Coordinates of C-alpha atoms and ligand atoms in Angstrom, one line a residue:
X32 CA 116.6 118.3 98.7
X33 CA 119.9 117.3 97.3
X34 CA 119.4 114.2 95.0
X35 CA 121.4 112.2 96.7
X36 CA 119.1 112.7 99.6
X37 CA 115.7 110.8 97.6
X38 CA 114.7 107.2 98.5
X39 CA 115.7 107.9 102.4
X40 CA 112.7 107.5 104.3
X41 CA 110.7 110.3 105.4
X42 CA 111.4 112.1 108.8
X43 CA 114.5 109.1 109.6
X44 CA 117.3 110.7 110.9
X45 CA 119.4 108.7 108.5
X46 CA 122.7 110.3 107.4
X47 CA 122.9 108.7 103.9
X48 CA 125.6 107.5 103.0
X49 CA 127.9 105.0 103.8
X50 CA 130.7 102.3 103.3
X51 CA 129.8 99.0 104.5
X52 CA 131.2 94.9 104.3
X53 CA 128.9 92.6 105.9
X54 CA 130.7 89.2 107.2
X55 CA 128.5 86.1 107.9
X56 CA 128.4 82.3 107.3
X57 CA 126.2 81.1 104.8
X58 CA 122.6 81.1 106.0
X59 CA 123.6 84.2 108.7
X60 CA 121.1 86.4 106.8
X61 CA 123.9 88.6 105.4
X62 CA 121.5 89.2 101.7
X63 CA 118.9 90.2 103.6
X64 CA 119.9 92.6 106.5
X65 CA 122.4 93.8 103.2
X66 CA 119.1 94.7 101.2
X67 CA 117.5 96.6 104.2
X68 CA 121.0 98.4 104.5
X69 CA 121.5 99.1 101.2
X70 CA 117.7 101.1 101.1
X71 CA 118.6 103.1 104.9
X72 CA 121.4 104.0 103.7
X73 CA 120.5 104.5 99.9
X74 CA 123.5 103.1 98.8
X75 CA 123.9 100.2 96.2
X76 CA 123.8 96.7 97.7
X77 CA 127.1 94.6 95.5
X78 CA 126.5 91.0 95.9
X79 CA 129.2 89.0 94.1
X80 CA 127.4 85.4 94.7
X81 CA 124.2 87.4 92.4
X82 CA 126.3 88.9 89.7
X83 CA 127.9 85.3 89.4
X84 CA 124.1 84.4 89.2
X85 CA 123.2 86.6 86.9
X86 CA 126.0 85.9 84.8
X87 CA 125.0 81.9 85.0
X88 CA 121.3 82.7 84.0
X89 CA 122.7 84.9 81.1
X90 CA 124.8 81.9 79.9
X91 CA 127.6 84.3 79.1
X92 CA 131.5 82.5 78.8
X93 CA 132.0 84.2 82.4
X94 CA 128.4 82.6 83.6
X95 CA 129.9 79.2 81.6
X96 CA 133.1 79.5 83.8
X97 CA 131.6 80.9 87.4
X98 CA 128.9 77.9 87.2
X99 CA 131.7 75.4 88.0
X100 CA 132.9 77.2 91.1
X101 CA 129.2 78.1 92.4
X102 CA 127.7 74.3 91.9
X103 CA 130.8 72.7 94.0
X104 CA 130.7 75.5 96.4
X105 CA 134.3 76.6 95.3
X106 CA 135.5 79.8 95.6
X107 CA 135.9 81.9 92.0
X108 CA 139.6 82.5 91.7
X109 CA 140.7 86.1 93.5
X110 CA 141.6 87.7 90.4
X111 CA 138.5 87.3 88.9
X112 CA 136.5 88.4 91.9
X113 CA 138.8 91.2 92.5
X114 CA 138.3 92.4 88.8
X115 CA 134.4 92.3 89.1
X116 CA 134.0 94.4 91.9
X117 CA 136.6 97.0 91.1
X118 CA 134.6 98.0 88.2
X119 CA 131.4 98.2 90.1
X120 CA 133.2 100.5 92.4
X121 CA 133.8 102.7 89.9
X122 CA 130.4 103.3 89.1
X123 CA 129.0 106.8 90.6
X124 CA 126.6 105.5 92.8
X125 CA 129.0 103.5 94.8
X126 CA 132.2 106.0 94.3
X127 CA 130.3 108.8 95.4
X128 CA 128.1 107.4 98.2
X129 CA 128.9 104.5 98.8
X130 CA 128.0 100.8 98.9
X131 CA 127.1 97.2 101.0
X132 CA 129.5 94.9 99.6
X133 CA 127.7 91.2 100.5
X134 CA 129.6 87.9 99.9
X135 CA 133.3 90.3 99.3
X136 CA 135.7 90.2 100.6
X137 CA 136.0 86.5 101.4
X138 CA 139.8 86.1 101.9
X139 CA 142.3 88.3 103.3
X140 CA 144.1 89.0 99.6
X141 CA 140.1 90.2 98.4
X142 CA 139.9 92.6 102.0
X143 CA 143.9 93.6 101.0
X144 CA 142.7 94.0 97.4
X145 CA 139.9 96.1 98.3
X146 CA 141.7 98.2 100.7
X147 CA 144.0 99.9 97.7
X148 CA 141.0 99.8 95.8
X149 CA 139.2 102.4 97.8
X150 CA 142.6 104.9 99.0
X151 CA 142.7 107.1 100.1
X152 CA 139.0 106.5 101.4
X153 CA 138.2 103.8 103.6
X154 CA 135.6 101.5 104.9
X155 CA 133.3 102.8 107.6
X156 CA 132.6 99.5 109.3
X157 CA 132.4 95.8 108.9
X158 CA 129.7 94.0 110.1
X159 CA 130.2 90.4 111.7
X160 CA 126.4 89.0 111.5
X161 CA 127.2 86.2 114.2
X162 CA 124.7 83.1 114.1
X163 CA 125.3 79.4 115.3
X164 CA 126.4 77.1 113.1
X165 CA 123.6 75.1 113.6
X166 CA 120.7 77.4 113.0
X167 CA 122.4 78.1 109.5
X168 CA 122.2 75.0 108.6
X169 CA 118.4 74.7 109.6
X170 CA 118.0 78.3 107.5
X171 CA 120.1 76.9 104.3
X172 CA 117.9 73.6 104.2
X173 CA 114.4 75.6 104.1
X174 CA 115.9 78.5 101.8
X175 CA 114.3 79.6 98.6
X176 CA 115.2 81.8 95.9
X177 CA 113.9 83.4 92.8
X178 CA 115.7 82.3 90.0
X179 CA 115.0 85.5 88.0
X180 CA 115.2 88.5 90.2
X181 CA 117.2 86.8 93.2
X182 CA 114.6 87.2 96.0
X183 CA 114.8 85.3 99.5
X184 CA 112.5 83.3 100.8
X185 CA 112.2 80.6 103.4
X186 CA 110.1 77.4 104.1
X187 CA 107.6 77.7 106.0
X188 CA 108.2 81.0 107.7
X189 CA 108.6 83.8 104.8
X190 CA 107.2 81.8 101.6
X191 CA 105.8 83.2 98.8
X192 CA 102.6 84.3 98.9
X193 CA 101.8 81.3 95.7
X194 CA 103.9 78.4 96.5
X195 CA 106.4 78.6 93.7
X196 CA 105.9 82.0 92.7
X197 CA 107.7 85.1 93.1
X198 CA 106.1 87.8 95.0
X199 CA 108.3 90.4 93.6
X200 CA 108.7 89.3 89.7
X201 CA 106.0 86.3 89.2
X202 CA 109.6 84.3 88.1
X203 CA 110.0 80.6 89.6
X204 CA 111.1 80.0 93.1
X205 CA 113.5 77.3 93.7
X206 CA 116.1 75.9 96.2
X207 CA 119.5 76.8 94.7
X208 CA 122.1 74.2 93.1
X209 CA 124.7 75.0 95.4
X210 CA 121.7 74.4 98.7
X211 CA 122.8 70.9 98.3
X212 CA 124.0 69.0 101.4
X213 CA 127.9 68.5 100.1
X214 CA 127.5 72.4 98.7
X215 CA 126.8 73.3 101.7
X216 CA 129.3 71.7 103.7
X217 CA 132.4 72.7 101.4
X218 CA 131.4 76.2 101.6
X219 CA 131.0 76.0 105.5
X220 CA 134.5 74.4 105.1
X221 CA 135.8 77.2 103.2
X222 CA 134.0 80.0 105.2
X223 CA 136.2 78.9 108.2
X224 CA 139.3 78.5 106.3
X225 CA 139.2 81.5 104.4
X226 CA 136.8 84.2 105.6
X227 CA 137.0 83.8 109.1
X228 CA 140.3 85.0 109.5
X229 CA 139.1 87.9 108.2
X230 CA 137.4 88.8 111.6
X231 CA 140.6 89.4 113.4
X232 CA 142.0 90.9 110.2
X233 CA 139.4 93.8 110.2
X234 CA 139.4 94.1 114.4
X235 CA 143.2 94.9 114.1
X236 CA 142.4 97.8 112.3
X237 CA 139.5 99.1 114.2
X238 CA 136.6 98.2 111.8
X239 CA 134.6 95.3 113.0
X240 CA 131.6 95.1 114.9
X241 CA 130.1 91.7 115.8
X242 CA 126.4 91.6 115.8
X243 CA 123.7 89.0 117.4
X244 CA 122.6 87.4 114.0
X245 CA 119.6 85.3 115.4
X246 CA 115.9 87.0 116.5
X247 CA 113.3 88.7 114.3
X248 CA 114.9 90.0 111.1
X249 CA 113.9 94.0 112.3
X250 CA 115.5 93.5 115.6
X251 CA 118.8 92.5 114.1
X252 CA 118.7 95.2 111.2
X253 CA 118.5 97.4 114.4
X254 CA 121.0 96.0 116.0
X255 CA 123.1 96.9 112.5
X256 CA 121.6 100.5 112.0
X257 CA 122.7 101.2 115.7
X258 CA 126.2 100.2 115.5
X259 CA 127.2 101.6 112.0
X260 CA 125.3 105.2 113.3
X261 CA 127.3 105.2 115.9
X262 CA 130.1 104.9 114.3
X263 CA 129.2 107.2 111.5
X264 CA 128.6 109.5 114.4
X265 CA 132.3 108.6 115.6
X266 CA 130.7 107.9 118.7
X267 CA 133.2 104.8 118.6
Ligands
LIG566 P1 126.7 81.9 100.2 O1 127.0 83.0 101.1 O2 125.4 81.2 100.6 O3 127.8 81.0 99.8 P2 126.8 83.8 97.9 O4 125.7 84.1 97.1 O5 127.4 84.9 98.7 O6 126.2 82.6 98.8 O7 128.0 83.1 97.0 C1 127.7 82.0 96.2 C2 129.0 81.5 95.5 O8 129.5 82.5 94.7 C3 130.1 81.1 96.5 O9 129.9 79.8 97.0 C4 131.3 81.2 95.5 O10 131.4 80.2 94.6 C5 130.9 82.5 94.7 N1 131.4 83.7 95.3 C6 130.7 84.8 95.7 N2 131.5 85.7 96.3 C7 132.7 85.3 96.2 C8 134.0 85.9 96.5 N3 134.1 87.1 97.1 N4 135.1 85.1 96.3 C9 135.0 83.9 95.7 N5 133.9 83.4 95.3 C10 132.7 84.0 95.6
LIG567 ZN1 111.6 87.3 91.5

């Protein structure tokens, strides 16, 4: 079995491999269904709003710097965004199998930005996770997270198994400092503004597919296997 092939489950008919952007608002579910993704595909899942995290936690200059944006809900500046993933790109993993790129691109200079990044190659398919605005906000107020390794949970319907505690790590779960009402709303605010144009901008050029982001979290990470194997199938 090539290498490339280990971690895909046994027996799926998975193809591995793949080049994937998942779109959602805040609270759609996008870290999640990118995690399953990321392990069908075996492909590395690149969430810019956890390297920012982990950055924060390390209390590097960068973390220093990103920790303004994050708290208010701000976007970090394109350049610096741009720069971060560009380098993660480069890595073998992602270069030679690809990736799930969660939380980038966010404004239509990041999607133009990526674009050049990845010629002559291109994206396989982008993934509009649709959910109501209000059932996000319902998810956002009851979400949890791990502050060391990053892990999702929810109140009351996926907590950990000790309140507090991470399942995965043992680290301390916590709502996040940018879960905060105004937080929320700015980056709502700035979802629409920014990253929703980015729906049309990807369906001009053939690459989005809008999914049902509400029901149990395996029916919509069906939904998402469907479509993209499809596609990878050029079925579409
Ligand atoms: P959410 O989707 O709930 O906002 P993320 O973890 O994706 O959470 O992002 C958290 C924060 O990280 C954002 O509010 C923003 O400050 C910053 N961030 C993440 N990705 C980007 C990006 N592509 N461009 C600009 N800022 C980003
Ligand atoms: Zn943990």
């Amino acid at each position: 079995m090539p290498s490339d092939l280990i971690g895909a489950a046994p027996g799926s008919p998975v193809v591995p491999g793949a080049r994937l952007v998942i779109l959602g608002k805040q609270g759609a579910g996008k870290g999640t269904q990118a995690v399953r993704l990321s392990r069908h595909y075996v492909v590395p899942h690149i969430a810019t709003g956890d390297t920012f995290r982990a950055a924060i936690r390390s209390g590097s200059e960068f973390g220093v710097i990103a920790k303004r944006y994050l708290d208010a809900g701000e976007l970090v500046p394109d350049d610096v965004v741009i720069g971060v993933v560009k380098e993660r790109l480069t890595h073998r993993d992602a270069s030679h199998r690809g990736f799930v790129l969660d939380g980038f691109p966010r404004t239509v200079g990041q999607a133009e930005a990526l674009q050049t990044i990845l010629e002559p190659s291109r994206l396989d398919v982008v993934i509009n996770l649709d959910v109501p605005t209000a059932a996000v906000l319902t998810r956002l107020a009851s979400r949890r997270v791990c502050s060391s390794c990053g892990a999702n949970y929810s109140v009351p319907d996926n907590p950990p198994k000790v309140p507090g505690i991470c399942d995965v790590c043992g680290g301390d779960v916590v709502q996040r400092d940018d879960d905060t009402e105004a937080a929320i709303q700015r980056r709502l605010e700035l979802y629409e503004r920014e990253t929703s144009p980015l729906v049309s901008w990807y369906s001009e050029r053939s690459l989005l597919a809008t999914i049902d982001g509400t029901g149990p979290l395996d029916e919509v990470t069906d939904r998402i296997v469907d479509e993209i194997d499809r596609r990878k199938l050029g079925a579409v």
